Short mmCIF file of C-alpha atoms in Angstrom, two decimals:
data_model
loop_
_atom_site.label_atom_id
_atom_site.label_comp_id
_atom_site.label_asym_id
_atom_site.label_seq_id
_atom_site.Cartn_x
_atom_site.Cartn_y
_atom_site.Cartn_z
CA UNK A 1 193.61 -121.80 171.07
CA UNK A 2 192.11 -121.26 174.75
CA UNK A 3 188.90 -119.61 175.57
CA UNK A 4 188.22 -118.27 178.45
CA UNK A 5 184.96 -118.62 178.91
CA UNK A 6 185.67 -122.33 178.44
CA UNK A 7 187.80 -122.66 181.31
CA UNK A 8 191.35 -121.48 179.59
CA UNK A 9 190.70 -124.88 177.95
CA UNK A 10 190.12 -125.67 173.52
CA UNK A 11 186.81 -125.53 171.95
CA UNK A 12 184.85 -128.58 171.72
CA UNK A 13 184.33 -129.48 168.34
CA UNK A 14 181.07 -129.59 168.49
CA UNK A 15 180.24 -125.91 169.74
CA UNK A 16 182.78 -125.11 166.81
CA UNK A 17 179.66 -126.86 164.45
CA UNK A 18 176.92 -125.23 166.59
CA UNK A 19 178.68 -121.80 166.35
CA UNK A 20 177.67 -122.17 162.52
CA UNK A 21 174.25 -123.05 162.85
CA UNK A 22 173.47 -120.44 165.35
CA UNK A 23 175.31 -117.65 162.55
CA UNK A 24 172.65 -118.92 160.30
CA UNK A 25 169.96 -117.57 162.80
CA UNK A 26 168.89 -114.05 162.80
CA UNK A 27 170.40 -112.02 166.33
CA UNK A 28 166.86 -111.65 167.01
CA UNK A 29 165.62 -115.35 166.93
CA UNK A 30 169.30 -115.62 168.85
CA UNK A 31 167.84 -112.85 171.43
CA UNK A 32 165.03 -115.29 171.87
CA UNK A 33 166.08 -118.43 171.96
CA UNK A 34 168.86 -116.90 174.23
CA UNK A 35 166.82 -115.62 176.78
CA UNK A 36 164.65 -119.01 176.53
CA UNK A 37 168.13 -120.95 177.56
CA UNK A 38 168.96 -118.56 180.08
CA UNK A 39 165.54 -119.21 181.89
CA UNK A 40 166.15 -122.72 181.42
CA UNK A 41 169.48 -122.49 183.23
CA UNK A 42 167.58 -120.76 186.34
CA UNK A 43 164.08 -122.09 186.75
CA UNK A 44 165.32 -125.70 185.09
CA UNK A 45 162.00 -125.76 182.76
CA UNK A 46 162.31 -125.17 179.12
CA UNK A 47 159.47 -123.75 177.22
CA UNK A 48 159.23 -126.30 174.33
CA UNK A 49 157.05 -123.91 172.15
CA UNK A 50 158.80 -120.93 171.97
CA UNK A 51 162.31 -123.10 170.74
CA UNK A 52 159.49 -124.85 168.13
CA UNK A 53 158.36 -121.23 167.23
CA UNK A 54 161.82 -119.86 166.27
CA UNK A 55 162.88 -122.99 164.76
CA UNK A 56 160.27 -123.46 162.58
CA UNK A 57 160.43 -119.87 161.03
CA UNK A 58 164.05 -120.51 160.49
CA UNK A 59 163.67 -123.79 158.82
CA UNK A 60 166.32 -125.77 161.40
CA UNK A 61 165.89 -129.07 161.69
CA UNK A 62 165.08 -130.58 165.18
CA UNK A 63 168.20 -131.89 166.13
CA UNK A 64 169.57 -129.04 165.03
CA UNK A 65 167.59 -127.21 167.31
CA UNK A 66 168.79 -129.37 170.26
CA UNK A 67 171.89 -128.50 169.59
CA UNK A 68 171.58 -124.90 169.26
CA UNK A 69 170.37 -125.04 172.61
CA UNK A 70 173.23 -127.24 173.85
CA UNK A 71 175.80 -124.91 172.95
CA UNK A 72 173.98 -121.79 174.13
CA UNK A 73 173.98 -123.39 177.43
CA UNK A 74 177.32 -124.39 177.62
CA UNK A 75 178.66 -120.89 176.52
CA UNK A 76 176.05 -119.40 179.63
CA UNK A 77 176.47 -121.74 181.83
CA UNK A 78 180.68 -122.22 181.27
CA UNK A 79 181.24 -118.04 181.19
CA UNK A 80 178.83 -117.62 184.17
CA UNK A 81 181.70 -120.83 186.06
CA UNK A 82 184.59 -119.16 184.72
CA UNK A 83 183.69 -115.30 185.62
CA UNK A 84 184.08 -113.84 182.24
CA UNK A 85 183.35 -110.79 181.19
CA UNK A 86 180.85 -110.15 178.52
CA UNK A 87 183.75 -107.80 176.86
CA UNK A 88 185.52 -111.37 177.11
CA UNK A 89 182.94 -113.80 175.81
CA UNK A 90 181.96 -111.65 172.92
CA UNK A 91 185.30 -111.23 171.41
CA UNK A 92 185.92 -115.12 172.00
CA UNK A 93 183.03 -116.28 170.50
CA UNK A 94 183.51 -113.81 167.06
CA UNK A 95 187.15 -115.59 167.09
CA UNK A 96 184.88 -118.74 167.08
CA UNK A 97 183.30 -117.24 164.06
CA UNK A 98 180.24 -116.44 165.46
CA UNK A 99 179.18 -112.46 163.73
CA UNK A 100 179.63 -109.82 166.01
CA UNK A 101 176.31 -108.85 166.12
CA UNK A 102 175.07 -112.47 167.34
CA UNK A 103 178.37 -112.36 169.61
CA UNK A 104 177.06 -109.06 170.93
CA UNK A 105 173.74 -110.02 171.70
CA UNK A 106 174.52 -113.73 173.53
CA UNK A 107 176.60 -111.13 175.45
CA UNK A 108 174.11 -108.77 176.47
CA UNK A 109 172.08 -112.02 177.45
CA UNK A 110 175.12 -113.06 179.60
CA UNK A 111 174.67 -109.45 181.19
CA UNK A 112 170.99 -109.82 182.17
CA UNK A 113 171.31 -113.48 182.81
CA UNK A 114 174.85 -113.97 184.82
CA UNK A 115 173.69 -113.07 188.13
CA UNK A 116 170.63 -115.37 188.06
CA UNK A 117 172.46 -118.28 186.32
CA UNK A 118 175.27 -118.18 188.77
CA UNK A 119 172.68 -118.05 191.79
CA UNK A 120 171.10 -121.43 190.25
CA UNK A 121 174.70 -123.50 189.00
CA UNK A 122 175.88 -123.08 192.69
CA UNK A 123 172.86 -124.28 194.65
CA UNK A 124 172.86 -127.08 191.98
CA UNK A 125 176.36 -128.15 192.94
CA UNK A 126 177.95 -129.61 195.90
CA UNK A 127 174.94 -131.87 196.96
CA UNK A 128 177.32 -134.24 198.60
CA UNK A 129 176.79 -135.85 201.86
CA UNK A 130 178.49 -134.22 205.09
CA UNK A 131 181.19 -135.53 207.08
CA UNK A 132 180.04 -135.53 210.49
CA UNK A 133 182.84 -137.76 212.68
CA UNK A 134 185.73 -139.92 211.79
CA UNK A 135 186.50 -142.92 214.05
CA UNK A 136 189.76 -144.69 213.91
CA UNK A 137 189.47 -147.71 215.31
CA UNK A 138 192.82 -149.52 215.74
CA UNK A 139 194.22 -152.44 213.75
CA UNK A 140 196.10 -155.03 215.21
CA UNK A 141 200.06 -154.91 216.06
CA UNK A 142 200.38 -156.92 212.97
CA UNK A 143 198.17 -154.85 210.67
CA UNK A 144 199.63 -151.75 209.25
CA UNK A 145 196.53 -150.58 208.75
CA UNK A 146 193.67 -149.10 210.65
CA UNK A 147 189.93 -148.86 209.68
CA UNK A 148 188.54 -145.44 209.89
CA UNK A 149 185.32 -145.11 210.20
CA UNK A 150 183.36 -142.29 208.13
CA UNK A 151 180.00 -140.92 209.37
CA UNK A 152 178.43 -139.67 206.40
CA UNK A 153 175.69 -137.17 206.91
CA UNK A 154 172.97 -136.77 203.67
CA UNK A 155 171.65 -133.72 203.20
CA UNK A 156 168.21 -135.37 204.27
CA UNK A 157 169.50 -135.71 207.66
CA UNK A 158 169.91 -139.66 207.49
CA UNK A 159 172.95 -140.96 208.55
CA UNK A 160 175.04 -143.92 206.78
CA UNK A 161 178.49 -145.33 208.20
CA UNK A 162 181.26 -146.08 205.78
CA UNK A 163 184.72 -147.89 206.56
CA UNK A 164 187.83 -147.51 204.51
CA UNK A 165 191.12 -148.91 205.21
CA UNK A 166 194.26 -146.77 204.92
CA UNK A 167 197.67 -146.96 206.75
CA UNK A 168 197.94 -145.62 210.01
CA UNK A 169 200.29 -142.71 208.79
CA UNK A 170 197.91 -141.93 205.82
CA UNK A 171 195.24 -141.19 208.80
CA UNK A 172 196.58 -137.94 209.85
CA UNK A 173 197.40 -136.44 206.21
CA UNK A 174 193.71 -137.44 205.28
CA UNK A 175 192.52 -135.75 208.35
CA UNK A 176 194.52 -132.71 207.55
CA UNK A 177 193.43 -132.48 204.20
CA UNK A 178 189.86 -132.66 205.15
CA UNK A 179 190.43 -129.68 207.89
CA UNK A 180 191.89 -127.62 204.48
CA UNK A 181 189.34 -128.37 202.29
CA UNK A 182 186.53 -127.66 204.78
CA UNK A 183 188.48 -124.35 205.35
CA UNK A 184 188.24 -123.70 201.70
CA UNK A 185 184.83 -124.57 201.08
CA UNK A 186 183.74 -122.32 203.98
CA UNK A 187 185.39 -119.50 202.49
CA UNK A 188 183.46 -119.68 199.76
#
């Protein structure tokens, strides 16, 4: 079966595993330990007592713990990738088995939370290093390759040159896919 939430894609069995812990939990220890992963997910600091707190009253072991929070932020983090709706993730995760009430409230959490999570995944991703110029420098008559040249700009302003070799017909479909893909990204 495909989830949406997981990118059209199966459950892990894992989360499957997880699902059935977290059932085991109250929706109000889920409430907290929800919101706990949720700040997590934005300010990238977990706060180590509260998730000692809740699991203590509910008798879960610590790895079990761990893995509560694992799969809490996967299903935040992967609905809050994917777009879904909280209409969406709360029916998918009760056909995971999870009870509708617990389903209800990761939801609601998802609600609050998806803005703010979103915000944080995206400036966490594409740290890459800019493409600044591309230098072809010609091969010899024998060769059928040239050497291009990359000049590789990191996002702390240093510079580093790397050289790849690729065929001189290969040159202008890689600098034609690098025009689309800078296109896309700047649409974004």
């Amino acid at each position: 079966m495909k989830f949406r939430f997981l990118g059209d894609g199966d459950c892990p069995d894992w989360l499957l595993a997880e699902i059935n812990t977290l059932s085991r939990m109250t929706s109000i220890k889920i409430n907290i330990l929800g919101q706990t992963v949720a700040q997590y997910l934005i300010k990238g600091e977990l706060d180590e007592e509260t998730i000692k707190k809740i699991t203590q009253d509910a008798k879960v072991e610590l790895d079990d713990a761990k893995a509560m929070i694992a799969a809490l932020e996967l299903i935040f983090s992967s609905s809050a990738r994917y777009g879904v709706s909280a209409a969406n993730l709360s029916s998918e995760l009760q056909q995971l088995g999870l009870p509708r009430e617990h389903s209800a409230t990761i939801a609601g959490l998802y609600t609050d939370y998806r803005l703010q999570i979103t915000v944080a995944l995206s400036s966490q991703s594409l740290r890459v290093s800019r493409l600044s110029s591309i230098e072809v420098l010609s091969g010899d008559s024998l060769s059928p390759f040239s050497t291009v040249s990359l000049k590789l700009k990191k996002l702390d302003g240093s510079g580093e040159n790397s050289t790849i070799n690729i065929s001189k017909d290969d040159v202008q479909v890689l600098l034609t896919e690098l025009r689309k893909a800078k296109s896309l990204m700047e649409n974004l």
